[in-house]
Amino acid sequence: MVQAGKRFGSARRILVAGASVAGLTVAHWLDRYGFEVTVVERSAGLRPGGQALDVRGPALEVARRMGVLEEFRERTTALRGMSMVDGSGAEIYRTTERTLTGGRLDSEDLEVLRDDLVDVLHAACGSGVRFVFGDRITALTQDEGGVEVEFEAGAPARYDVVIGADGAHSGTRRLAFGPEEAFVRYMGGYVAIMTVPNFLGLDRWQTFLMDGDVGAGLIGPDGSGTARAYLGFESAEPVGYDHRDEDAQKRLLAERAAGLGWVVPQILEHLRDASGFHFDARIQVVMEHWTKGRIALVGDAGYAVSLTTGQGASMAMVGAYVLAGEIAASGGDPAAGIARYEDALREYVLRNQAAARDLNDRNHNDDDRSGPGDFTDFGTLVEEMSLKDYPARLT
Ligand SMILES: Cc1cc2nc3c(=O)[nH]c(=O)nc-3n(C[C@H](O)[C@H](O)[C@H](O)COP(=O)(O)OP(=O)(O)OC[C@H]3O[C@@H](n4cnc5c(N)ncnc54)[C@H](O)[C@@H]3O)c2cc1C
């Protein structure tokens, strides 16, 4: 591991866009290595929402080195198993060996609510990390010696390195690499996650319904005694919708899920006022290069794997750790460190994305999507995605 210390020549000021898993992890390490780190986050505070993320394989080691592994363990969802029901609510499959979202329950992998994971990582950032909420980058101009940055609200500033950790719809990527359409691969469907009352009284359990092209799920309880609900649908072609218009997304979901049985009517009743709402297409971000000189993308911004695998957090943590380490080891030549980060991560990213596409294709071509077979496949995939030996350079 790189030793902490301030020995990086003049290349010391680093800007990170996005205060979620990737951004907070890279900020933690860069601060620890002695850099001046500013994190700019578009939301007014840490952005909440979603269900759970998995910390697997090499990400467990990154968490241990950050000193947050025990806290992750204490905050796991501690699920006991899952079941599947048909439209009448009758149980057609049950297992206490694995869950759909987390994989095998007897593995060392940890499933943690996204909000908890982000809280713990935020607390792990040293007091030297400067946070600017409610702002975003609007222009980036890179030259030999640094990057000129303009902001929507703040004054322009110059940084030695800019890191885009701003998620699958990254603005940093758009500014530095080109339009979203060039990199985002649609995978045939949409998923929404939200917080609702635990009206089934689920006790560390998850239940799913698959009915044709529409699916729903309930997982509970979460840390607040409420439950997280899933709604999703398949669609061969992308559906046009506004990323920022939550009401329109909720209307779209209500249309698609109308007429479904089980507790879907109750989920739809709560949909309008549901908090922690997150809606997105199942997508991957596929880029030949996710770094350019002094600008690097990390996590979903550079290599999103698909929301339904839960693997994005592990990839983000591992990527952030390797990126910070390589910048710190670059002896004042951050572009060289950034290039080494991309090389070190490539195999890990490609293998994860290929595994996620395999599963997606299998499910997509399976006419009978109501049987337990899909879940068994998914559990196996999730185990494979630990990719314990990757990346080779987790030193
Ligand atoms: C609200 C939400 C809910 C999610 N729920 C799940 C889930 O249930 N299961 C799952 O597997 N994955 C979920 N994900 C994705 C998951 O968080 C990531 O796959 C993984 O953790 C990697 O995280 P990341 O830091 O790369 O990106 P993200 O977690 O997407 O974080 C990106 C961060 O950047 C911020 N941001 C966006 N644009 C800008 C900008 N222009 N400037 C500055 N900041 C910006 C966002 O507000 C966010 O804080 C969710 C993501 C979000 C944003």
PDB file of C-alpha atoms in Angstrom, residues 54-346:
ATOM      1  CA  ASP A  54     -23.350  -5.618  -1.956  1.00  0.00           C
ATOM      2  CA  VAL A  55     -19.773  -5.498  -0.778  1.00  0.00           C
ATOM      3  CA  ARG A  56     -18.035  -8.531  -2.222  1.00  0.00           C
ATOM      4  CA  GLY A  57     -14.633  -9.997  -3.005  1.00  0.00           C
ATOM      5  CA  PRO A  58     -11.842  -7.404  -3.150  1.00  0.00           C
ATOM      6  CA  ALA A  59     -14.203  -4.633  -1.963  1.00  0.00           C
ATOM      7  CA  LEU A  60     -14.299  -6.357   1.441  1.00  0.00           C
ATOM      8  CA  GLU A  61     -10.538  -5.920   1.644  1.00  0.00           C
ATOM      9  CA  VAL A  62     -10.828  -2.250   0.637  1.00  0.00           C
ATOM     10  CA  ALA A  63     -13.435  -1.779   3.395  1.00  0.00           C
ATOM     11  CA  ARG A  64     -11.131  -3.465   5.914  1.00  0.00           C
ATOM     12  CA  ARG A  65      -8.241  -1.180   4.956  1.00  0.00           C
ATOM     13  CA  MET A  66     -10.540   1.838   5.318  1.00  0.00           C
ATOM     14  CA  GLY A  67     -11.534   0.708   8.808  1.00  0.00           C
ATOM     15  CA  VAL A  68     -15.236   0.428   7.923  1.00  0.00           C
ATOM     16  CA  LEU A  69     -15.639  -3.339   7.565  1.00  0.00           C
ATOM     17  CA  GLU A  70     -16.975  -3.857  11.096  1.00  0.00           C
ATOM     18  CA  GLU A  71     -19.474  -1.076  10.668  1.00  0.00           C
ATOM     19  CA  PHE A  72     -20.640  -2.566   7.376  1.00  0.00           C
ATOM     20  CA  ARG A  73     -21.058  -5.904   9.184  1.00  0.00           C
ATOM     21  CA  GLU A  74     -23.121  -4.275  11.909  1.00  0.00           C
ATOM     22  CA  ARG A  75     -25.349  -2.615   9.339  1.00  0.00           C
ATOM     23  CA  THR A  76     -26.028  -5.568   7.019  1.00  0.00           C
ATOM     24  CA  THR A  77     -29.602  -6.180   5.992  1.00  0.00           C
ATOM     25  CA  ALA A  78     -29.349  -9.554   7.817  1.00  0.00           C
ATOM     26  CA  LEU A  79     -31.964 -11.103   5.539  1.00  0.00           C
ATOM     27  CA  ARG A  80     -32.987 -14.693   6.307  1.00  0.00           C
ATOM     28  CA  GLY A  81     -34.206 -15.676   2.843  1.00  0.00           C
ATOM     29  CA  MET A  82     -36.660 -15.002   0.067  1.00  0.00           C
ATOM     30  CA  SER A  83     -39.822 -16.272  -1.548  1.00  0.00           C
ATOM     31  CA  MET A  84     -41.614 -15.890  -4.825  1.00  0.00           C
ATOM     32  CA  VAL A  85     -45.341 -15.611  -5.170  1.00  0.00           C
ATOM     33  CA  ASP A  86     -47.813 -15.783  -8.019  1.00  0.00           C
ATOM     34  CA  GLY A  87     -50.373 -13.121  -8.845  1.00  0.00           C
ATOM     35  CA  SER A  88     -52.751 -14.410  -6.157  1.00  0.00           C
ATOM     36  CA  GLY A  89     -50.027 -14.107  -3.523  1.00  0.00           C
ATOM     37  CA  ALA A  90     -49.573 -17.886  -3.212  1.00  0.00           C
ATOM     38  CA  GLU A  91     -45.976 -18.852  -2.494  1.00  0.00           C
ATOM     39  CA  ILE A  92     -44.382 -20.834  -5.337  1.00  0.00           C
ATOM     40  CA  TYR A  93     -40.752 -20.817  -4.226  1.00  0.00           C
ATOM     41  CA  ARG A  94     -38.940 -20.320  -0.941  1.00  0.00           C
ATOM     42  CA  THR A  95     -35.313 -20.519   0.107  1.00  0.00           C
ATOM     43  CA  THR A  96     -33.267 -19.639   3.140  1.00  0.00           C
ATOM     44  CA  GLU A  97     -30.020 -20.254   1.256  1.00  0.00           C
ATOM     45  CA  ARG A  98     -29.911 -17.065  -0.767  1.00  0.00           C
ATOM     46  CA  THR A  99     -31.692 -13.855  -1.598  1.00  0.00           C
ATOM     47  CA  LEU A 100     -32.321 -12.352  -4.967  1.00  0.00           C
ATOM     48  CA  THR A 101     -30.534  -9.121  -4.103  1.00  0.00           C
ATOM     49  CA  GLY A 102     -27.621 -10.431  -2.074  1.00  0.00           C
ATOM     50  CA  GLY A 103     -26.726 -13.923  -3.260  1.00  0.00           C
ATOM     51  CA  ARG A 104     -25.789 -16.776  -0.920  1.00  0.00           C
ATOM     52  CA  LEU A 105     -26.470 -16.105   2.739  1.00  0.00           C
ATOM     53  CA  ASP A 106     -23.597 -18.275   3.942  1.00  0.00           C
ATOM     54  CA  SER A 107     -20.972 -16.298   1.999  1.00  0.00           C
ATOM     55  CA  GLU A 108     -18.777 -13.607   3.499  1.00  0.00           C
ATOM     56  CA  ASP A 109     -20.341 -10.968   1.212  1.00  0.00           C
ATOM     57  CA  LEU A 110     -22.162  -8.117   2.917  1.00  0.00           C
ATOM     58  CA  GLU A 111     -25.432  -6.567   1.835  1.00  0.00           C
ATOM     59  CA  VAL A 112     -25.905  -3.059   3.258  1.00  0.00           C
ATOM     60  CA  LEU A 113     -28.669  -0.519   2.609  1.00  0.00           C
ATOM     61  CA  ARG A 114     -27.361   2.080   0.183  1.00  0.00           C
ATOM     62  CA  ASP A 115     -28.165   4.917   2.592  1.00  0.00           C
ATOM     63  CA  ASP A 116     -26.193   3.201   5.389  1.00  0.00           C
ATOM     64  CA  LEU A 117     -23.243   2.446   3.138  1.00  0.00           C
ATOM     65  CA  VAL A 118     -23.032   6.064   1.985  1.00  0.00           C
ATOM     66  CA  ASP A 119     -23.340   7.319   5.596  1.00  0.00           C
ATOM     67  CA  VAL A 120     -20.506   5.101   6.791  1.00  0.00           C
ATOM     68  CA  LEU A 121     -18.242   6.093   3.885  1.00  0.00           C
ATOM     69  CA  HIS A 122     -19.015   9.770   4.473  1.00  0.00           C
ATOM     70  CA  ALA A 123     -18.103   9.453   8.144  1.00  0.00           C
ATOM     71  CA  ALA A 124     -14.861   7.747   7.086  1.00  0.00           C
ATOM     72  CA  CYS A 125     -13.752  10.807   5.101  1.00  0.00           C
ATOM     73  CA  GLY A 126     -11.165  12.768   7.032  1.00  0.00           C
ATOM     74  CA  SER A 127     -11.914  16.299   8.215  1.00  0.00           C
ATOM     75  CA  GLY A 128      -9.575  17.525   5.482  1.00  0.00           C
ATOM     76  CA  VAL A 129     -12.067  16.624   2.744  1.00  0.00           C
ATOM     77  CA  ARG A 130     -14.042  19.716   1.714  1.00  0.00           C
ATOM     78  CA  PHE A 131     -17.647  19.091   0.648  1.00  0.00           C
ATOM     79  CA  VAL A 132     -19.622  21.435  -1.589  1.00  0.00           C
ATOM     80  CA  PHE A 133     -23.266  20.410  -1.890  1.00  0.00           C
ATOM     81  CA  GLY A 134     -25.797  21.715  -4.384  1.00  0.00           C
ATOM     82  CA  ASP A 135     -23.326  22.497  -7.169  1.00  0.00           C
ATOM     83  CA  ARG A 136     -21.941  20.812 -10.266  1.00  0.00           C
ATOM     84  CA  ILE A 137     -19.250  21.158 -12.892  1.00  0.00           C
ATOM     85  CA  THR A 138     -20.326  22.954 -16.081  1.00  0.00           C
ATOM     86  CA  ALA A 139     -17.042  23.123 -18.030  1.00  0.00           C
ATOM     87  CA  LEU A 140     -13.677  21.334 -18.017  1.00  0.00           C
ATOM     88  CA  THR A 141     -10.589  22.450 -19.912  1.00  0.00           C
ATOM     89  CA  GLN A 142      -7.502  20.328 -19.556  1.00  0.00           C
ATOM     90  CA  ASP A 143      -3.942  21.436 -20.381  1.00  0.00           C
ATOM     91  CA  GLU A 144      -0.490  19.994 -19.690  1.00  0.00           C
ATOM     92  CA  GLY A 145      -0.373  21.156 -16.096  1.00  0.00           C
ATOM     93  CA  GLY A 146      -3.945  20.902 -14.793  1.00  0.00           C
ATOM     94  CA  VAL A 147      -7.671  21.252 -15.373  1.00  0.00           C
ATOM     95  CA  GLU A 148      -9.646  24.509 -15.403  1.00  0.00           C
ATOM     96  CA  VAL A 149     -13.105  23.904 -13.944  1.00  0.00           C
ATOM     97  CA  GLU A 150     -16.247  26.017 -14.088  1.00  0.00           C
ATOM     98  CA  PHE A 151     -19.180  25.425 -11.774  1.00  0.00           C
ATOM     99  CA  GLU A 152     -22.882  26.180 -11.931  1.00  0.00           C
ATOM    100  CA  ALA A 153     -22.755  28.152  -8.666  1.00  0.00           C
ATOM    101  CA  GLY A 154     -19.172  28.375  -7.395  1.00  0.00           C
ATOM    102  CA  ALA A 155     -16.245  30.365  -8.784  1.00  0.00           C
ATOM    103  CA  PRO A 156     -14.005  28.782 -11.449  1.00  0.00           C
ATOM    104  CA  ALA A 157     -10.935  27.004 -10.083  1.00  0.00           C
ATOM    105  CA  ARG A 158      -7.917  25.059 -11.262  1.00  0.00           C
ATOM    106  CA  TYR A 159      -7.204  21.490 -10.105  1.00  0.00           C
ATOM    107  CA  ASP A 160      -4.403  19.038 -10.719  1.00  0.00           C
ATOM    108  CA  VAL A 161      -6.834  16.152 -11.207  1.00  0.00           C
ATOM    109  CA  VAL A 162     -10.610  15.894 -11.741  1.00  0.00           C
ATOM    110  CA  ILE A 163     -12.400  12.659 -10.864  1.00  0.00           C
ATOM    111  CA  GLY A 164     -15.935  11.999 -12.130  1.00  0.00           C
ATOM    112  CA  ALA A 165     -17.712   9.829  -9.553  1.00  0.00           C
ATOM    113  CA  ASP A 166     -21.115  11.167 -10.502  1.00  0.00           C
ATOM    114  CA  GLY A 167     -22.941   7.978 -11.400  1.00  0.00           C
ATOM    115  CA  ALA A 168     -24.282   6.278 -14.517  1.00  0.00           C
ATOM    116  CA  HIS A 169     -25.582   9.559 -15.969  1.00  0.00           C
ATOM    117  CA  SER A 170     -22.316  11.361 -15.226  1.00  0.00           C
ATOM    118  CA  GLY A 171     -22.053  15.012 -16.184  1.00  0.00           C
ATOM    119  CA  THR A 172     -18.247  14.806 -15.936  1.00  0.00           C
ATOM    120  CA  ARG A 173     -18.293  12.051 -18.561  1.00  0.00           C
ATOM    121  CA  ARG A 174     -20.445  14.144 -20.867  1.00  0.00           C
ATOM    122  CA  LEU A 175     -18.133  17.149 -20.559  1.00  0.00           C
ATOM    123  CA  ALA A 176     -14.854  15.249 -20.928  1.00  0.00           C
ATOM    124  CA  PHE A 177     -15.716  12.261 -23.132  1.00  0.00           C
ATOM    125  CA  GLY A 178     -18.920  12.993 -25.070  1.00  0.00           C
ATOM    126  CA  PRO A 179     -22.674  12.454 -25.000  1.00  0.00           C
ATOM    127  CA  GLU A 180     -24.282   9.766 -22.851  1.00  0.00           C
ATOM    128  CA  GLU A 181     -25.676   7.874 -25.866  1.00  0.00           C
ATOM    129  CA  ALA A 182     -22.140   6.927 -26.932  1.00  0.00           C
ATOM    130  CA  PHE A 183     -21.510   4.957 -23.740  1.00  0.00           C
ATOM    131  CA  VAL A 184     -24.789   3.838 -22.195  1.00  0.00           C
ATOM    132  CA  ARG A 185     -26.018   0.379 -23.243  1.00  0.00           C
ATOM    133  CA  TYR A 186     -29.685  -0.277 -22.651  1.00  0.00           C
ATOM    134  CA  MET A 187     -30.376  -3.770 -21.287  1.00  0.00           C
ATOM    135  CA  GLY A 188     -34.084  -4.172 -21.984  1.00  0.00           C
ATOM    136  CA  GLY A 189     -35.972  -2.941 -18.951  1.00  0.00           C
ATOM    137  CA  TYR A 190     -36.520  -0.541 -16.062  1.00  0.00           C
ATOM    138  CA  VAL A 191     -36.373  -0.812 -12.279  1.00  0.00           C
ATOM    139  CA  ALA A 192     -37.731   1.442  -9.553  1.00  0.00           C
ATOM    140  CA  ILE A 193     -36.940   1.212  -5.842  1.00  0.00           C
ATOM    141  CA  MET A 194     -38.706   3.151  -3.104  1.00  0.00           C
ATOM    142  CA  THR A 195     -39.470   3.165   0.610  1.00  0.00           C
ATOM    143  CA  VAL A 196     -42.983   2.113   1.670  1.00  0.00           C
ATOM    144  CA  PRO A 197     -44.601   0.973   4.945  1.00  0.00           C
ATOM    145  CA  ASN A 198     -43.762  -2.650   5.798  1.00  0.00           C
ATOM    146  CA  PHE A 199     -47.382  -3.616   5.213  1.00  0.00           C
ATOM    147  CA  LEU A 200     -46.643  -7.352   4.932  1.00  0.00           C
ATOM    148  CA  GLY A 201     -44.797  -7.302   8.243  1.00  0.00           C
ATOM    149  CA  LEU A 202     -41.760  -8.865   6.566  1.00  0.00           C
ATOM    150  CA  ASP A 203     -39.170  -9.985   9.079  1.00  0.00           C
ATOM    151  CA  ARG A 204     -35.787  -9.822   7.341  1.00  0.00           C
ATOM    152  CA  TRP A 205     -37.330 -11.377   4.285  1.00  0.00           C
ATOM    153  CA  GLN A 206     -37.822 -10.522   0.615  1.00  0.00           C
ATOM    154  CA  THR A 207     -40.698 -11.578  -1.628  1.00  0.00           C
ATOM    155  CA  PHE A 208     -40.974 -11.163  -5.391  1.00  0.00           C
ATOM    156  CA  LEU A 209     -43.660 -11.513  -8.024  1.00  0.00           C
ATOM    157  CA  MET A 210     -42.897 -11.929 -11.735  1.00  0.00           C
ATOM    158  CA  ASP A 211     -45.921 -11.596 -13.958  1.00  0.00           C
ATOM    159  CA  GLY A 212     -45.125 -11.548 -17.657  1.00  0.00           C
ATOM    160  CA  ASP A 213     -43.067  -8.469 -18.376  1.00  0.00           C
ATOM    161  CA  VAL A 214     -43.704  -6.802 -15.045  1.00  0.00           C
ATOM    162  CA  GLY A 215     -42.199  -7.584 -11.656  1.00  0.00           C
ATOM    163  CA  ALA A 216     -42.569  -6.364  -8.099  1.00  0.00           C
ATOM    164  CA  GLY A 217     -40.871  -7.059  -4.792  1.00  0.00           C
ATOM    165  CA  LEU A 218     -40.958  -6.135  -1.137  1.00  0.00           C
ATOM    166  CA  ILE A 219     -38.001  -6.326   1.249  1.00  0.00           C
ATOM    167  CA  GLY A 220     -38.288  -5.609   4.912  1.00  0.00           C
ATOM    168  CA  PRO A 221     -37.811  -4.254   7.319  1.00  0.00           C
ATOM    169  CA  ASP A 222     -35.129  -1.661   6.604  1.00  0.00           C
ATOM    170  CA  GLY A 223     -33.304   0.315   9.260  1.00  0.00           C
ATOM    171  CA  SER A 224     -36.392   2.439   9.974  1.00  0.00           C
ATOM    172  CA  GLY A 225     -38.939  -0.378  10.208  1.00  0.00           C
ATOM    173  CA  THR A 226     -40.279   0.446   6.753  1.00  0.00           C
ATOM    174  CA  ALA A 227     -39.798  -1.728   3.655  1.00  0.00           C
ATOM    175  CA  ARG A 228     -38.233  -1.221   0.234  1.00  0.00           C
ATOM    176  CA  ALA A 229     -40.437  -1.934  -2.754  1.00  0.00           C
ATOM    177  CA  TYR A 230     -39.311  -2.811  -6.261  1.00  0.00           C
ATOM    178  CA  LEU A 231     -41.307  -2.303  -9.428  1.00  0.00           C
ATOM    179  CA  GLY A 232     -39.878  -3.124 -12.811  1.00  0.00           C
ATOM    180  CA  PHE A 233     -40.839  -3.860 -16.367  1.00  0.00           C
ATOM    181  CA  GLU A 234     -39.270  -5.182 -19.545  1.00  0.00           C
ATOM    182  CA  SER A 235     -39.334  -3.155 -22.735  1.00  0.00           C
ATOM    183  CA  ALA A 236     -37.535  -4.170 -25.930  1.00  0.00           C
ATOM    184  CA  GLU A 237     -36.979  -0.525 -26.829  1.00  0.00           C
ATOM    185  CA  PRO A 238     -36.065   2.304 -24.443  1.00  0.00           C
ATOM    186  CA  VAL A 239     -39.031   4.311 -23.213  1.00  0.00           C
ATOM    187  CA  GLY A 240     -38.647   8.077 -23.536  1.00  0.00           C
ATOM    188  CA  TYR A 241     -38.828   9.785 -20.137  1.00  0.00           C
ATOM    189  CA  ASP A 242     -37.305  12.718 -18.322  1.00  0.00           C
ATOM    190  CA  HIS A 243     -34.522  11.717 -15.884  1.00  0.00           C
ATOM    191  CA  ARG A 244     -35.381  14.598 -13.605  1.00  0.00           C
ATOM    192  CA  ASP A 245     -39.191  14.290 -13.658  1.00  0.00           C
ATOM    193  CA  GLU A 246     -39.994  11.911 -10.800  1.00  0.00           C
ATOM    194  CA  ASP A 247     -43.761  12.348 -11.159  1.00  0.00           C
ATOM    195  CA  ALA A 248     -43.655  11.287 -14.806  1.00  0.00           C
ATOM    196  CA  GLN A 249     -41.599   8.226 -13.879  1.00  0.00           C
ATOM    197  CA  LYS A 250     -44.135   7.287 -11.213  1.00  0.00           C
ATOM    198  CA  ARG A 251     -47.002   7.665 -13.706  1.00  0.00           C
ATOM    199  CA  LEU A 252     -45.182   5.413 -16.155  1.00  0.00           C
ATOM    200  CA  LEU A 253     -44.712   2.736 -13.481  1.00  0.00           C
ATOM    201  CA  ALA A 254     -48.345   2.966 -12.408  1.00  0.00           C
ATOM    202  CA  GLU A 255     -49.462   2.375 -16.005  1.00  0.00           C
ATOM    203  CA  ARG A 256     -47.183  -0.636 -16.465  1.00  0.00           C
ATOM    204  CA  ALA A 257     -48.030  -2.278 -13.143  1.00  0.00           C
ATOM    205  CA  ALA A 258     -51.778  -1.629 -13.282  1.00  0.00           C
ATOM    206  CA  GLY A 259     -53.807  -4.828 -12.945  1.00  0.00           C
ATOM    207  CA  LEU A 260     -51.050  -6.819 -11.220  1.00  0.00           C
ATOM    208  CA  GLY A 261     -52.044  -8.907  -8.203  1.00  0.00           C
ATOM    209  CA  TRP A 262     -50.400  -9.673  -4.845  1.00  0.00           C
ATOM    210  CA  VAL A 263     -49.595  -6.422  -2.985  1.00  0.00           C
ATOM    211  CA  VAL A 264     -48.893  -4.420  -6.124  1.00  0.00           C
ATOM    212  CA  PRO A 265     -52.076  -2.320  -5.679  1.00  0.00           C
ATOM    213  CA  GLN A 266     -50.811  -1.343  -2.201  1.00  0.00           C
ATOM    214  CA  ILE A 267     -47.368  -0.480  -3.556  1.00  0.00           C
ATOM    215  CA  LEU A 268     -49.034   1.663  -6.217  1.00  0.00           C
ATOM    216  CA  GLU A 269     -51.121   3.395  -3.540  1.00  0.00           C
ATOM    217  CA  HIS A 270     -47.907   4.438  -1.797  1.00  0.00           C
ATOM    218  CA  LEU A 271     -46.038   5.205  -4.994  1.00  0.00           C
ATOM    219  CA  ARG A 272     -47.020   8.868  -5.222  1.00  0.00           C
ATOM    220  CA  ASP A 273     -45.639   9.752  -1.778  1.00  0.00           C
ATOM    221  CA  ALA A 274     -42.886   7.135  -1.576  1.00  0.00           C
ATOM    222  CA  SER A 275     -39.568   8.473  -0.354  1.00  0.00           C
ATOM    223  CA  GLY A 276     -36.100   7.329  -1.471  1.00  0.00           C
ATOM    224  CA  PHE A 277     -37.473   6.850  -4.981  1.00  0.00           C
ATOM    225  CA  HIS A 278     -34.953   5.789  -7.603  1.00  0.00           C
ATOM    226  CA  PHE A 279     -35.910   4.873 -11.176  1.00  0.00           C
ATOM    227  CA  ASP A 280     -33.600   3.962 -14.010  1.00  0.00           C
ATOM    228  CA  ALA A 281     -33.246   1.731 -17.019  1.00  0.00           C
ATOM    229  CA  ARG A 282     -31.133  -1.378 -16.624  1.00  0.00           C
ATOM    230  CA  ILE A 283     -28.010  -0.049 -18.284  1.00  0.00           C
ATOM    231  CA  GLN A 284     -24.318  -0.572 -18.509  1.00  0.00           C
ATOM    232  CA  VAL A 285     -21.754   2.124 -19.149  1.00  0.00           C
ATOM    233  CA  VAL A 286     -19.280   0.716 -21.640  1.00  0.00           C
ATOM    234  CA  MET A 287     -16.256   2.843 -22.533  1.00  0.00           C
ATOM    235  CA  GLU A 288     -13.078   1.929 -24.336  1.00  0.00           C
ATOM    236  CA  HIS A 289     -11.262   4.401 -22.067  1.00  0.00           C
ATOM    237  CA  TRP A 290     -12.631   5.907 -18.885  1.00  0.00           C
ATOM    238  CA  THR A 291      -9.634   8.149 -18.263  1.00  0.00           C
ATOM    239  CA  LYS A 292      -8.152  11.007 -20.243  1.00  0.00           C
ATOM    240  CA  GLY A 293      -4.964  12.655 -19.019  1.00  0.00           C
ATOM    241  CA  ARG A 294      -5.760  14.254 -15.665  1.00  0.00           C
ATOM    242  CA  ILE A 295      -9.451  13.366 -15.767  1.00  0.00           C
ATOM    243  CA  ALA A 296     -10.634   9.962 -14.524  1.00  0.00           C
ATOM    244  CA  LEU A 297     -14.054   8.381 -14.147  1.00  0.00           C
ATOM    245  CA  VAL A 298     -14.667   5.975 -11.285  1.00  0.00           C
ATOM    246  CA  GLY A 299     -17.622   3.738 -10.378  1.00  0.00           C
ATOM    247  CA  ASP A 300     -20.864   3.862 -12.360  1.00  0.00           C
ATOM    248  CA  ALA A 301     -19.696   6.959 -14.267  1.00  0.00           C
ATOM    249  CA  GLY A 302     -17.049   4.903 -16.070  1.00  0.00           C
ATOM    250  CA  TYR A 303     -18.260   1.300 -15.900  1.00  0.00           C
ATOM    251  CA  ALA A 304     -21.755   0.825 -14.470  1.00  0.00           C
ATOM    252  CA  VAL A 305     -22.561  -2.872 -14.459  1.00  0.00           C
ATOM    253  CA  SER A 306     -26.374  -2.753 -14.059  1.00  0.00           C
ATOM    254  CA  LEU A 307     -28.455  -1.939 -11.023  1.00  0.00           C
ATOM    255  CA  THR A 308     -29.963  -5.413 -10.731  1.00  0.00           C
ATOM    256  CA  THR A 309     -26.637  -7.073  -9.892  1.00  0.00           C
ATOM    257  CA  GLY A 310     -25.914  -4.975  -6.786  1.00  0.00           C
ATOM    258  CA  GLN A 311     -22.261  -5.222  -7.873  1.00  0.00           C
ATOM    259  CA  GLY A 312     -21.821  -1.517  -8.644  1.00  0.00           C
ATOM    260  CA  ALA A 313     -20.722  -0.650  -5.111  1.00  0.00           C
ATOM    261  CA  SER A 314     -17.940  -3.233  -5.053  1.00  0.00           C
ATOM    262  CA  MET A 315     -16.659  -2.071  -8.414  1.00  0.00           C
ATOM    263  CA  ALA A 316     -16.839   1.549  -7.267  1.00  0.00           C
ATOM    264  CA  MET A 317     -14.925   0.872  -4.040  1.00  0.00           C
ATOM    265  CA  VAL A 318     -12.253  -1.205  -5.731  1.00  0.00           C
ATOM    266  CA  GLY A 319     -11.882   1.306  -8.571  1.00  0.00           C
ATOM    267  CA  ALA A 320     -11.656   4.240  -6.151  1.00  0.00           C
ATOM    268  CA  TYR A 321      -9.030   2.507  -4.057  1.00  0.00           C
ATOM    269  CA  VAL A 322      -6.861   1.612  -7.044  1.00  0.00           C
ATOM    270  CA  LEU A 323      -7.256   5.095  -8.560  1.00  0.00           C
ATOM    271  CA  ALA A 324      -6.225   6.914  -5.378  1.00  0.00           C
ATOM    272  CA  GLY A 325      -3.321   4.533  -4.860  1.00  0.00           C
ATOM    273  CA  GLU A 326      -2.015   4.971  -8.386  1.00  0.00           C
ATOM    274  CA  ILE A 327      -2.286   8.776  -8.239  1.00  0.00           C
ATOM    275  CA  ALA A 328      -0.426   8.778  -4.926  1.00  0.00           C
ATOM    276  CA  ALA A 329       2.253   6.489  -6.329  1.00  0.00           C
ATOM    277  CA  SER A 330       2.712   8.561  -9.469  1.00  0.00           C
ATOM    278  CA  GLY A 331       5.348  10.873  -8.009  1.00  0.00           C
ATOM    279  CA  GLY A 332       3.825  14.126  -9.235  1.00  0.00           C
ATOM    280  CA  ASP A 333       2.747  12.740 -12.646  1.00  0.00           C
ATOM    281  CA  PRO A 334      -0.940  12.050 -11.977  1.00  0.00           C
ATOM    282  CA  ALA A 335      -1.764  11.332 -15.630  1.00  0.00           C
ATOM    283  CA  ALA A 336       0.607   8.346 -15.515  1.00  0.00           C
ATOM    284  CA  GLY A 337      -1.053   7.071 -12.321  1.00  0.00           C
ATOM    285  CA  ILE A 338      -4.490   7.549 -13.835  1.00  0.00           C
ATOM    286  CA  ALA A 339      -3.486   5.509 -16.911  1.00  0.00           C
ATOM    287  CA  ARG A 340      -2.191   2.711 -14.660  1.00  0.00           C
ATOM    288  CA  TYR A 341      -5.534   2.701 -12.795  1.00  0.00           C
ATOM    289  CA  GLU A 342      -7.394   2.070 -16.034  1.00  0.00           C
ATOM    290  CA  ASP A 343      -5.043  -0.761 -17.013  1.00  0.00           C
ATOM    291  CA  ALA A 344      -5.255  -2.381 -13.592  1.00  0.00           C
ATOM    292  CA  LEU A 345      -9.044  -2.343 -13.562  1.00  0.00           C
ATOM    293  CA  ARG A 346      -9.844  -3.319 -17.132  1.00  0.00           C
TER     294      ARG A 346
END
